[in-house]
Structures are given as C-alpha cells and as structure tokens.
Amino acid sequence: MKLLLRFFIAIAGIILASSLPVLIAGWLKGEWRWNIYFESIRTTVQELWPINEMAFFNYRAQRPMPLFPNVFDYIIYSLEILFLALLVAVVVSLVLTVITMLLSEKSRERVKMALYFLESIPDLLIIMLAQLAVVLFFKQTGILVSKIAAVGDDRIYWLPVLCLAILPTIQLYRLAMLTFQEEERQMYVDLARALGFSRVYIVLVHMFRNAVVSVFFQSKKTMWFMLSNLFILELMFNLPGIMLFLRDNMYPAGFLVAVFSFFLPMFFLYSFGEWYFVRRMRGKGAV
Amino acid sequence: MWKQPYFVIGFSIIAFFLIGSFVYEWIWGNVPRQIYYIMEGGRAVEGAPISPNWQFPLGSDEFGYDLLGKLMLGAKYTILAALAVGALRMLIAVPLGYILGTYLDKHRKWISSLADSMHYIPLTLFAAFVLTPVLWMPPEGFTNTIWERIGIQVVIMALLTVPIVAILIANEAALLRDKEYILAAKTLGAGRLRIIRQHLYPQMREKIAVLYGQQVMETFIVFAHLGLLKLFLGGTKVSYDPMFGDPPMSISYEWAGLFGSTFRYLQSAPWLPLAPVLFIGLTIFAVSLMMEGYLRSKNPKVKKLRKAKVEEPLVEWNREQLRNNMVRIKEQEMVKAEE
C-alpha cells in the first residue's frame, strides 16, 4: 500500500517536471504562466491516454511512426545496455572489494585514495579514449575489435557496456570499501576472528551478507549517474536507444515516454530489493 | 587548511586557471592568436587545424585559432559558472533542508518521496530539456545579453537538484536532532532557530562543504554533457541559413562549447575535443583534491588513529607450539596418574 502511494507520488513528480520548459519560457519573458503550465500538463496526460494511438517522429525512418510497438525496440536495447553495465559494475566492484579487504590496512587506504581521485575522470573522456583506442588498434593491426558507431539498426554491445560500466564500477568499489570497513569494526567480526575463522571466510560469508545490503541502499545515486551517462553514450555511439529517440522528440509527451521507460523497471528493481532486504533483516536479525 | 598539500595543490590549479584567464585577456585581448599554416623552409607543411607542437602546445582549431589560448580565455566562464551554480544551490537548499528537517518534519516523508522521483530522471536530460528554450537561439536572434543568459542558466541549473540536496540535508538534520544534547538544549528552552544556528549548522559544516564540492563537480559534468547536445554556456549561436548555415557555435570560449562544437573531429583532429575535456577533468580533480585536503585539516585524528592501530602488537597464536605444550602437559598428567 505504502509502495503504491510512493509509486504514484513519483509519477506525479515526473509529470510535473515534464512541462517545466513552458514555465521557464514564460519566466524568461517576465511572467508567470501557471495557466499554460497546467494546460500543458493536462494536454500531455490526455495525449498519453489512448497510448497505442500516439505517433512519434522517427529519425531513422524520417517520418512519424506509431509509438507501439516500435518503441519497445529502443527501450529494450537501452535497458539491455544499462543493466548489463550495472551487472558488470556490481560484480567487478564486489570482487575487487573482497580482494582488497584481504590486503593490509596501508594498501587498502592507498586503493581508497586512488579510487577517490579516479572518480573525477569525466565519462566523456573515457568514451572518447575508448573510441580512439579502437581506431588506433584497427589501424595498427587491422582487427576491428568493436564498431565505434552504430549505423542503421545494427547493435553493438560490449564496447558501450564497457564504457558505461567503468565509472560506476569505481564508484561502487569505493562505496563498498567504505561499507566493508565500517562492517569490519562490528563486534561479530572480532568474535568470528577469535573463534579462529580465516579472514577470507569472514569477509566472504559474514561481512559480505551484511555489507551488500547497505551498498544496495546507497547505490541509487550511482544509478542516477549511470542514466545520465547512458544518454551521453547513446549520443556518442549513435546507438538506437530510447535516449536517441528522445532527442528527436524533445517535448513533454516524448520526455514522459522516455523517462517512464526506465523509471518503471528501476522502480520495481529498487522496491523489490528494499522489500527483500528489509524482510530478511527483520526475519533473522543481523546474520 | 592551508597546510594541507592536497588543498593547496587543488586550490592553485583552480587559481591558475582563473587568474590566467583574466591575465590572458588583459595582455593579449579576447581573441587568441591565429595562424593559417606552418612554414618550414619556405614551404607550408601544415594547415589548420595544426596538431600540437612546441609553439602551440595544444594545436589549433579548424580556423587556425590557438587552442590553448581559447581554453585559457574560456576558463573563467566555465569555472565561475560552475562555482556559482554550486553556491546558489547550497544557499537555497541548506535553509530549505533545515526548515524541512525541523519545522515541517511531519511532511518530510512525502516530500522526500516526491524529490525521490528526480532520481529516475537523468540529470543531463532534464537540464537539456529545461534549458533548450533559454539557450537555443531562436530564428530572430536572442533578445537578452550573454550575461543575462549565463545568469538564467546558473539559476535554473542550481534549482534543478535543489529538492534532492534539501532532502539530504533535512534527513541529516532529523538524524542529528534526536541526539541527546539537542534534546537537552530543547529542555532548557532553546527555540528551533537557535537549535539550527547553534547546534545543527556547526555539526554539519563539514558535510555541507563536501556537498558543495560534489555539486560543483556534478555541474562541470553536466556542462560538458550539455556541450555535447550543443547547448553551450551562455547560449548557442545557430545559423538558420538553409544553404550555408554554420554549425551551432558557442558565443564565448567556454569549455563545454569548445568540446561540443569539435566533437565530430574526434578521429581527424583528436586534440580538439580531448583538450577541453581534459581541462574539465583537471578542474574536477582539483576540486576533489581541495575537498580531501579540507577534510584532512578538519579531522587530523584519522591519520594518528590509523597509525596507532597499526602499531598495536599482534598476538599470533602459534598453534604448533600450543599443541606441543598441551601434549606435554597431558603426558605429564598421565605420568602422574600412573605413579
């Protein structure tokens, strides 16, 4: 019930945001256009209602096309890249964290410091360097590792996923390091050590279970950051995803369709995760 | 703070860019030097865009303008705008967060889930969507000046994530408010305003400073992203000539524009888009250095504690030894029992 309420509040927030440009355009002229703003929200919502009748301009076909089922191709491709990158980032960062936790205190601090500064690399730089590297490699050896731009409807996967995953990996890695170190100060770790369990066993079995929960709760910001990155990535690789679709339809209804297409899966992912972890914590207490 | 090497290095990088930018304009004017081709032994060896060499450390653009000069001239716009966005955002969000966390605590839950919906809208997308009417030149030309547009852009970008930052501060304040010493202050008759001023704010000063640094870094990234979308700081000059239209151009030499308008040269003249992004990265790095230095100056204990922990003597149980001892004691007991 509470979840449903939160779901509708979030939808209301997104709809309120979708017509903001109208308000700002009025503000530039020095007037408050509340009437037009609410009018725009009303027409946008009305437009959405018989949702299978909506038509959008398709950049690749150069003509308006009905929204469904065409848009699913875009959405699925974008979500595939987003979640593949997320999966890679989570797995790699957790594996690296566990390995780093086994190192000495001093080298751990060094790794944390390095990660902190690595976080300041702009995502654009990573994408551009990756594209340059692929071309350079191709020129040197004649092997095309991956296409650097999608032409027409063909799909490239691993290079965009790699580019998208690097920065979230660094962020999650640092986040996980902080959480694991916090966890290490807990009493039960001392107890386990006193009982003679090996360090690997404690980190992998006991700390991992507890730390993953708080990493999950803090990962929302990384996810938000990844969405912005996905947008840029699709532009730079010319990927036929939902963000590119949005660029051709920069008006309230298009904005709503694009935002909803990843709002829904992400909201369910987070709600499910929250529900699962909260239930587990209540059921057993700290493991 | 000024004794921390991290802080000083970060500060000097940013100060170098800012002061250098104004000094450059003061000495050489606001047009960078231009060269069409490089002569070598009476022959032109390279035309614009010229690749990086000793005379032009970062090469030149497609019209022969010195890229380093352009970057130096543009530094002040980008850096000052990003600092201003962060400052304005904090100025609005901090009081708002405190009000939410103290006076309006009953409503904090639903307001925070409303602000939470922002987390599903990519920031760049949202900024581009909202800023397009401001920055994209209409066919009849801009009606306002460049400084007005920069001002409007700064205000809008500051407002965009105010809800998220305000909620962050409100939650933090609500956490602190349940602490005993604040309850004690309340019992002694302190009003809410006094609690905010005397207890909550001093407690959270470091967090707020770090948050400010993060906002500035985020703003730099969003500027760069907007540059890719051809929405430049202070407006995009668009040529509506259907036949010989120039590509969209930035009005000042700010970094987002330098990057966004040259991105298509990535393969042919990679230094053109790479240099501005590198500069942006360097500035972000400088900000994070300053943040780290600031934190270290405020908590010098961190280092001492760590050292103390390392020096703690470690008692290693030697299992072999223990076992041998146990066996020996057991044997002695058995011998005694036999006797």
XYZ file of C-alpha atoms in Angstrom:
626
model
C 0.000 0.000 0.000
C 2.739 2.377 1.000
C 4.615 1.273 -2.079
C 1.676 2.133 -4.309
C 1.470 5.589 -2.748
C 5.164 6.151 -3.363
C 4.758 4.941 -6.928
C 2.016 7.490 -7.625
C 3.882 10.316 -5.927
C 6.917 9.564 -8.093
C 4.770 9.536 -11.241
C 3.219 12.838 -10.219
C 6.691 14.300 -9.752
C 7.781 13.230 -13.213
C 4.626 14.603 -14.827
C 5.057 17.911 -13.011
C 8.633 18.082 -14.288
C 7.669 17.261 -17.867
C 6.049 20.623 -18.528
C 8.659 22.774 -16.807
C 10.070 24.264 -20.049
C 6.739 26.060 -20.561
C 7.069 27.696 -17.182
C 10.653 28.695 -17.855
C 9.907 30.105 -21.284
C 7.301 32.299 -19.608
C 9.669 33.231 -16.824
C 12.166 34.480 -19.429
C 9.555 36.909 -20.668
C 8.968 38.004 -17.092
C 5.575 36.457 -16.450
C 4.262 33.501 -14.505
C 2.463 31.202 -16.869
C 0.785 28.916 -14.382
C -2.313 28.595 -16.552
C -0.376 27.477 -19.613
C 1.723 25.184 -17.430
C -1.275 23.320 -16.076
C -2.877 23.362 -19.509
C 0.273 21.736 -20.914
C 0.242 19.081 -18.190
C -3.421 18.385 -18.911
C -2.927 18.003 -22.671
C 0.158 15.854 -22.142
C -1.683 13.488 -19.859
C -4.626 13.404 -22.232
C -2.304 12.689 -25.102
C -0.926 9.749 -23.175
C -4.211 8.138 -22.501
C -5.066 6.082 -25.585
C -1.436 5.156 -25.581
C -1.401 2.980 -28.673
C -2.540 5.876 -30.857
C 0.460 8.047 -30.153
C 2.802 8.787 -33.015
C 6.373 9.998 -32.810
C 8.830 11.263 -35.335
C 11.299 8.548 -36.147
C 14.693 9.912 -37.019
C 15.911 6.843 -38.853
C 12.762 6.355 -40.880
C 12.473 10.146 -41.383
C 8.725 10.090 -40.799
C 6.293 9.869 -37.900
C 5.605 6.337 -36.778
C 3.191 4.949 -34.212
C 4.702 4.620 -30.763
C 3.863 0.971 -30.206
C 5.350 -1.497 -30.757
C 8.305 0.389 -32.328
C 9.413 2.000 -29.115
C 9.953 -1.354 -27.435
C 12.979 -1.981 -29.635
C 14.549 1.237 -28.375
C 13.618 0.613 -24.778
C 14.830 -2.960 -24.722
C 18.151 -2.057 -26.290
C 18.734 0.780 -23.813
C 17.742 -1.341 -20.859
C 19.939 -4.182 -22.055
C 22.969 -1.914 -22.116
C 22.067 -0.263 -18.805
C 21.533 -3.481 -16.900
C 24.453 -5.314 -18.462
C 26.681 -2.432 -17.420
C 25.148 -2.419 -13.959
C 25.708 -6.139 -13.613
C 29.328 -5.827 -14.733
C 29.878 -2.899 -12.367
C 28.352 -4.680 -9.375
C 30.174 -7.970 -9.941
C 33.564 -6.419 -10.681
C 33.386 -3.938 -7.819
C 32.347 -6.582 -5.291
C 35.051 -9.000 -6.395
C 37.663 -6.235 -6.218
C 36.383 -5.170 -2.807
C 36.668 -8.657 -1.376
C 40.197 -8.953 -2.750
C 41.159 -5.534 -1.376
C 39.725 -6.377 2.038
C 42.254 -9.178 2.313
C 45.148 -6.748 1.841
C 46.874 -4.861 4.605
C 45.454 -1.692 6.131
C 48.019 0.509 4.462
C 47.483 -0.682 0.914
C 43.721 -0.519 1.450
C 43.964 3.164 2.276
C 46.046 3.684 -0.833
C 43.480 1.934 -3.015
C 40.722 4.055 -1.482
C 42.643 7.229 -2.153
C 43.329 6.250 -5.762
C 39.659 5.427 -6.274
C 38.640 8.756 -4.825
C 40.702 10.584 -7.398
C 39.794 8.247 -10.257
C 36.183 9.232 -9.679
C 36.940 12.672 -11.056
C 37.525 11.386 -14.598
C 34.753 12.698 -16.828
C 32.730 9.997 -18.570
C 33.172 11.776 -21.885
C 36.915 11.277 -21.658
C 36.519 7.532 -21.163
C 34.213 7.183 -24.144
C 36.435 9.261 -26.413
C 39.596 7.444 -25.393
C 37.869 4.109 -25.976
C 36.802 5.153 -29.452
C 40.262 6.471 -30.275
C 41.885 3.315 -28.940
C 39.692 1.071 -31.062
C 40.513 3.038 -34.204
C 44.209 3.119 -33.377
C 44.199 -0.615 -32.759
C 42.422 -1.133 -36.055
C 44.968 0.977 -37.912
C 47.863 -0.885 -36.332
C 46.654 -4.449 -36.635
C 43.699 -4.398 -38.977
C 41.469 -6.065 -36.424
C 38.254 -4.249 -35.643
C 37.612 -5.056 -32.001
C 34.225 -3.432 -31.969
C 32.307 -0.949 -34.053
C 32.538 2.548 -32.646
C 29.237 3.744 -34.046
C 26.017 2.010 -34.879
C 24.810 2.509 -38.424
C 21.179 1.887 -39.184
C 19.695 -0.667 -36.854
C 22.707 -2.846 -36.097
C 23.576 -3.250 -32.447
C 26.885 -3.092 -30.698
C 27.184 -4.312 -27.184
C 30.438 -4.842 -25.462
C 32.241 -1.554 -26.052
C 29.329 0.645 -24.904
C 28.732 -1.639 -21.940
C 32.403 -1.399 -21.016
C 32.424 2.392 -21.310
C 29.244 2.679 -19.274
C 30.471 0.290 -16.596
C 33.875 1.821 -15.781
C 32.816 4.825 -13.707
C 30.010 3.080 -11.781
C 32.499 0.299 -11.017
C 34.872 2.823 -9.470
C 32.074 4.478 -7.503
C 30.613 1.214 -6.255
C 34.077 -0.093 -5.446
C 34.778 2.880 -3.200
C 31.328 2.732 -1.668
C 31.701 -0.983 -0.983
C 35.163 -0.457 0.506
C 33.790 2.109 2.943
C 30.874 -0.139 3.899
C 33.048 -3.208 4.348
C 35.477 -1.302 6.523
C 32.586 0.002 8.587
C 31.367 -3.579 8.910
C 34.795 -4.768 9.957
C 34.571 -2.740 13.161
C 31.462 -4.638 14.273
C 31.686 -6.988 17.210
C 30.725 -10.116 15.363
C 33.811 -9.845 13.148
C 36.032 -9.826 16.218
C 34.115 -12.764 17.566
C 34.473 -14.718 14.355
C 38.178 -13.946 14.275
C 38.523 -15.033 17.877
C 36.809 -18.281 17.026
C 39.561 -18.883 14.524
C 37.758 -18.432 11.223
C 40.069 -17.428 8.449
C 39.975 -13.893 7.086
C 38.719 -14.965 3.670
C 35.851 -16.863 5.246
C 34.802 -13.947 7.449
C 34.885 -11.438 4.595
C 33.119 -13.696 2.120
C 30.459 -15.241 4.305
C 29.749 -12.949 7.229
C 30.634 -9.439 6.214
C 29.549 -9.812 2.631
C 25.934 -10.563 3.506
C 25.579 -7.543 5.735
C 27.588 -5.085 3.685
C 25.789 -5.843 0.432
C 22.548 -4.584 1.952
C 23.879 -1.132 2.710
C 25.709 -0.968 -0.605
C 22.368 -1.632 -2.264
C 20.653 1.154 -0.346
C 23.370 3.614 -1.251
C 23.610 2.671 -4.913
C 20.689 4.826 -6.014
C 22.936 7.770 -6.684
C 25.212 5.640 -8.866
C 22.176 4.513 -10.809
C 21.106 8.121 -11.338
C 24.570 8.958 -12.556
C 24.505 5.982 -14.918
C 21.314 7.231 -16.526
C 22.996 10.497 -17.486
C 25.932 8.522 -18.785
C 23.685 6.279 -20.831
C 22.231 9.337 -22.503
C 25.675 10.616 -23.491
C 26.797 7.147 -24.522
C 23.906 6.706 -26.918
C 24.641 10.064 -28.467
C 28.351 9.388 -28.902
C 27.978 5.856 -30.220
C 24.852 6.721 -32.180
C 23.062 3.797 -30.556
C 19.422 3.276 -31.481
C 18.187 3.509 -27.892
C 15.495 5.358 -26.030
C 17.666 8.411 -25.380
C 18.294 8.978 -29.060
C 14.591 8.577 -29.592
C 14.025 11.293 -27.041
C 16.416 13.706 -28.725
C 14.148 13.727 -31.750
C 11.075 14.189 -29.587
C 12.026 16.917 -27.125
C 8.546 17.799 -25.947
C 6.580 16.855 -22.844
C 4.975 13.649 -24.146
C 8.237 12.296 -25.571
C 10.007 13.180 -22.346
C 7.385 11.292 -20.353
C 7.605 8.191 -22.529
C 11.401 8.111 -22.275
C 11.531 8.717 -18.540
C 8.825 6.166 -17.808
C 10.573 3.528 -19.870
C 13.371 3.267 -17.342
C 11.505 4.598 -14.356
C 9.275 1.504 -14.299
C 11.985 -1.201 -14.331
C 14.214 0.745 -11.954
C 11.436 1.478 -9.537
C 10.468 -2.174 -9.397
C 14.074 -3.260 -9.009
C 14.579 -0.933 -6.061
C 11.231 -1.641 -4.460
C 11.779 -5.353 -4.747
C 15.303 -5.060 -3.356
C 14.129 -2.938 -0.456
C 11.277 -5.311 0.306
C 13.574 -8.335 0.126
C 16.362 -6.921 2.274
C 14.041 -5.410 4.850
C 12.166 -8.702 5.173
C 15.402 -10.627 5.532
C 16.730 -8.267 8.159
C 13.500 -8.489 10.131
C 13.348 -12.252 9.806
C 16.779 -13.122 11.066
C 18.314 -10.034 12.552
C 21.936 -9.445 11.648
C 23.467 -12.541 10.116
C 43.553 24.098 5.855
C 46.366 25.946 4.120
C 48.907 23.494 5.444
C 47.314 20.559 3.707
C 49.236 19.823 0.485
C 46.119 18.384 -1.177
C 44.142 21.523 -0.554
C 46.928 23.818 -1.685
C 47.541 21.890 -4.914
C 43.849 21.826 -5.783
C 43.451 25.466 -4.952
C 46.431 26.512 -7.020
C 45.191 24.612 -10.094
C 41.886 26.440 -9.989
C 43.514 29.759 -9.130
C 45.916 29.281 -12.044
C 43.058 28.800 -14.493
C 41.055 31.726 -13.153
C 43.875 34.237 -12.793
C 45.461 33.022 -16.024
C 42.192 33.555 -17.814
C 41.884 37.178 -16.749
C 45.574 37.907 -17.263
C 45.472 36.374 -20.751
C 42.575 38.594 -21.731
C 44.263 41.610 -20.188
C 47.535 41.079 -22.083
C 46.509 39.612 -25.410
C 42.890 40.705 -25.705
C 39.961 38.388 -26.088
C 40.898 36.875 -29.444
C 43.532 34.113 -29.359
C 46.369 34.224 -31.866
C 45.579 32.822 -35.253
C 47.787 31.023 -37.744
C 46.691 29.516 -41.036
C 49.665 27.325 -41.811
C 53.113 26.487 -40.533
C 56.035 27.365 -42.780
C 59.132 25.250 -42.805
C 61.988 26.103 -45.148
C 59.750 28.342 -47.237
C 57.026 25.741 -47.684
C 53.763 25.306 -45.906
C 53.936 21.988 -44.089
C 50.706 22.001 -42.176
C 47.467 23.898 -42.461
C 44.815 24.470 -39.819
C 43.881 22.558 -37.743
C 47.507 22.309 -36.657
C 48.445 19.421 -34.437
C 50.112 20.090 -31.078
C 53.735 21.260 -31.289
C 56.142 23.337 -29.212
C 54.843 26.655 -30.426
C 51.199 25.702 -29.999
C 51.126 23.215 -27.110
C 47.573 22.136 -27.825
C 47.448 22.769 -31.551
C 44.927 24.971 -33.258
C 41.324 24.620 -34.324
C 39.906 24.385 -37.828
C 40.121 28.172 -38.271
C 43.705 28.343 -37.039
C 42.997 29.785 -33.590
C 45.378 28.694 -30.845
C 43.514 26.116 -28.753
C 45.417 26.812 -25.534
C 44.515 30.476 -25.832
C 40.876 29.605 -26.382
C 40.878 27.317 -23.354
C 42.519 29.947 -21.168
C 40.046 32.605 -22.301
C 37.133 30.278 -21.666
C 38.292 29.081 -18.248
C 36.724 31.946 -16.353
C 33.237 31.398 -17.767
C 33.131 27.668 -17.076
C 34.763 27.693 -13.640
C 32.940 30.728 -12.299
C 29.612 29.443 -13.600
C 30.112 26.017 -12.012
C 31.155 27.572 -8.687
C 28.143 29.859 -8.839
C 25.735 27.011 -9.602
C 27.018 25.047 -6.611
C 26.938 28.064 -4.305
C 23.447 29.128 -5.294
C 22.166 25.585 -4.967
C 23.582 25.258 -1.463
C 22.298 28.712 -0.487
C 18.773 27.651 -1.381
C 18.951 24.012 -0.326
C 20.570 24.383 3.114
C 17.941 26.670 4.705
C 15.212 24.718 2.936
C 16.618 21.466 4.260
C 16.752 22.811 7.800
C 13.186 24.070 7.574
C 12.088 20.669 6.265
C 14.029 18.859 8.938
C 12.725 20.932 11.852
C 9.574 22.910 11.192
C 7.988 20.670 8.575
C 9.154 17.346 9.892
C 5.671 15.846 9.631
C 5.651 16.380 5.891
C 9.226 15.244 5.345
C 8.229 11.714 4.288
C 6.032 12.518 1.332
C 8.133 15.469 0.201
C 11.149 13.205 0.166
C 9.388 10.613 -1.956
C 8.395 13.392 -4.363
C 12.002 14.529 -4.559
C 12.995 10.899 -4.898
C 11.276 10.743 -8.280
C 14.049 13.064 -9.502
C 16.384 10.104 -9.196
C 14.729 8.493 -12.179
C 15.252 11.447 -14.496
C 18.795 11.623 -15.862
C 20.134 14.985 -14.788
C 21.654 15.833 -18.165
C 18.425 15.022 -19.932
C 16.422 17.116 -17.516
C 18.819 20.043 -17.807
C 18.799 19.856 -21.610
C 15.038 19.602 -21.684
C 14.518 22.608 -19.437
C 17.327 24.777 -20.790
C 16.609 24.410 -24.504
C 14.202 27.397 -24.619
C 16.813 29.521 -22.850
C 19.979 28.608 -24.713
C 18.981 27.704 -28.243
C 18.949 30.836 -30.362
C 15.529 31.480 -31.873
C 15.439 32.453 -35.592
C 15.025 36.125 -34.759
C 18.101 36.148 -32.514
C 18.496 36.438 -28.774
C 16.606 39.189 -27.032
C 18.790 39.185 -23.928
C 22.520 39.684 -23.359
C 25.042 36.895 -22.813
C 25.419 37.738 -19.114
C 21.684 37.561 -18.625
C 21.608 34.152 -20.255
C 24.506 32.881 -18.165
C 22.694 34.161 -15.098
C 19.465 32.432 -16.075
C 21.290 29.194 -16.845
C 23.079 29.278 -13.495
C 19.826 29.877 -11.626
C 17.956 27.105 -13.451
C 20.767 24.588 -13.093
C 21.019 25.454 -9.411
C 17.300 24.947 -8.917
C 17.207 21.601 -10.753
C 18.631 19.488 -7.957
C 17.672 21.684 -5.005
C 14.966 19.172 -3.936
C 17.467 16.301 -3.731
C 20.073 18.294 -1.805
C 17.454 19.810 0.511
C 16.061 16.380 1.369
C 19.577 15.100 2.018
C 20.172 17.914 4.495
C 16.722 17.515 6.044
C 17.302 13.824 6.705
C 20.710 14.536 8.167
C 19.284 17.272 10.386
C 16.475 14.977 11.535
C 19.048 12.346 12.480
C 21.084 14.845 14.499
C 18.001 16.310 16.127
C 17.317 13.118 18.024
C 20.717 13.299 19.702
C 20.672 13.778 23.457
C 22.478 17.084 23.616
C 19.889 18.668 21.353
C 17.092 17.261 23.475
C 18.862 18.798 26.448
C 19.064 22.150 24.685
C 15.377 21.901 23.908
C 14.521 21.188 27.511
C 16.488 24.254 28.530
C 14.179 26.267 26.311
C 16.107 26.706 23.050
C 13.888 27.570 20.093
C 14.117 25.821 16.752
C 16.018 28.670 15.141
C 18.577 28.629 17.916
C 18.972 24.872 17.602
C 19.569 25.203 13.878
C 22.064 28.033 14.296
C 23.912 26.814 17.364
C 23.771 23.036 17.068
C 22.748 21.687 13.686
C 24.744 24.010 11.472
C 28.116 23.728 13.273
C 27.694 19.944 13.374
C 27.085 19.728 9.673
C 29.510 22.342 8.407
C 31.960 19.783 7.036
C 29.223 17.766 5.385
C 27.900 20.901 3.753
C 31.353 21.830 2.473
C 31.809 18.376 0.948
C 28.338 18.544 -0.540
C 29.242 21.872 -2.126
C 32.326 20.336 -3.714
C 30.253 17.468 -5.065
C 27.721 19.882 -6.533
C 30.484 21.805 -8.317
C 31.927 18.578 -9.762
C 28.498 17.449 -10.901
C 27.913 20.821 -12.535
C 31.112 20.529 -14.556
C 29.984 17.140 -15.856
C 26.555 18.474 -16.760
C 28.128 21.427 -18.572
C 30.205 19.025 -20.643
C 27.172 16.862 -21.390
C 25.162 19.885 -22.428
C 28.046 20.849 -24.689
C 27.668 17.543 -26.486
C 23.990 18.390 -27.001
C 25.078 21.735 -28.485
C 23.648 23.681 -25.576
C 26.513 25.936 -24.605
C 27.056 28.094 -21.567
C 25.575 31.476 -22.360
C 23.655 30.352 -25.418
C 24.183 28.627 -28.732
C 24.511 30.697 -31.868
C 22.529 28.922 -34.544
C 22.713 29.794 -38.185
C 19.300 29.468 -39.792
C 20.663 29.927 -43.308
C 19.325 26.838 -45.113
C 22.190 26.680 -47.629
C 25.414 27.815 -45.997
C 24.482 27.535 -42.352
C 27.396 27.386 -39.939
C 27.255 24.620 -37.365
C 25.902 25.749 -33.972
C 28.536 27.777 -32.179
C 29.322 28.881 -28.688
C 29.298 32.613 -28.094
C 32.125 32.681 -25.580
C 35.122 30.338 -25.486
C 33.755 28.347 -22.560
C 34.906 24.735 -22.360
C 31.623 22.971 -22.982
C 31.302 24.844 -26.258
C 34.884 24.113 -27.283
C 34.198 20.436 -26.718
C 30.693 20.243 -28.134
C 31.448 22.075 -31.369
C 34.549 19.992 -32.139
C 33.356 16.561 -31.141
C 32.936 15.496 -34.770
C 36.707 15.983 -35.289
C 37.482 13.232 -32.777
C 39.091 10.967 -35.369
C 40.747 13.560 -37.619
C 41.992 16.055 -35.014
C 41.610 14.326 -31.651
C 43.247 17.155 -29.680
C 40.326 19.480 -30.434
C 37.677 17.671 -28.361
C 40.131 15.969 -25.996
C 41.840 19.088 -24.651
C 38.692 20.796 -23.297
C 37.515 17.567 -21.677
C 40.962 17.053 -20.163
C 40.813 20.572 -18.754
C 37.376 19.879 -17.304
C 38.713 16.653 -15.794
C 41.691 18.511 -14.337
C 39.432 21.073 -12.710
C 37.183 18.368 -11.246
C 40.301 16.679 -9.949
C 41.400 19.955 -8.371
C 38.046 20.286 -6.627
C 38.287 16.766 -5.244
C 41.843 17.483 -4.048
C 40.571 20.548 -2.225
C 37.779 18.553 -0.618
C 40.165 15.883 0.601
C 42.579 18.489 1.936
C 39.769 20.291 3.729
C 38.553 17.088 5.370
C 42.051 16.169 6.463
C 42.614 19.559 8.008
C 39.368 19.163 9.968
C 39.985 15.593 11.159
C 43.713 15.203 11.679
C 42.860 12.339 14.004
C 42.261 9.992 11.098
C 45.937 9.581 10.463
C 47.005 9.228 14.088
C 44.310 6.683 14.766
C 45.392 4.629 11.828
C 48.986 4.699 12.957
C 48.046 3.703 16.470
C 46.071 0.825 15.112
C 48.958 -0.436 13.025
C 51.384 -0.294 15.920
C 49.122 -2.389 18.096
C 51.063 -5.536 18.963
C 49.584 -8.545 17.279
C 49.477 -11.708 19.380
C 49.962 -14.520 16.950
C 48.815 -17.820 18.287
C 51.357 -20.368 17.370
C 49.208 -23.402 17.014
C 52.062 -25.835 16.735
C 53.587 -24.584 19.961
C 50.252 -24.676 21.715
C 49.602 -28.213 20.629
C 53.039 -29.384 21.733
C 52.513 -27.753 25.121
C 49.112 -29.343 25.510
C 50.501 -32.726 24.573
C 53.347 -32.311 27.057
C 51.010 -31.314 29.894
C 48.747 -34.226 29.105
C 51.671 -36.599 29.080
C 52.876 -35.280 32.449
C 49.394 -35.753 33.881
C 49.279 -39.280 32.565
C 52.681 -39.993 34.048
C 51.487 -38.625 37.405
C 48.335 -40.688 37.244
C 50.358 -43.817 36.586
C 52.565 -43.087 39.535
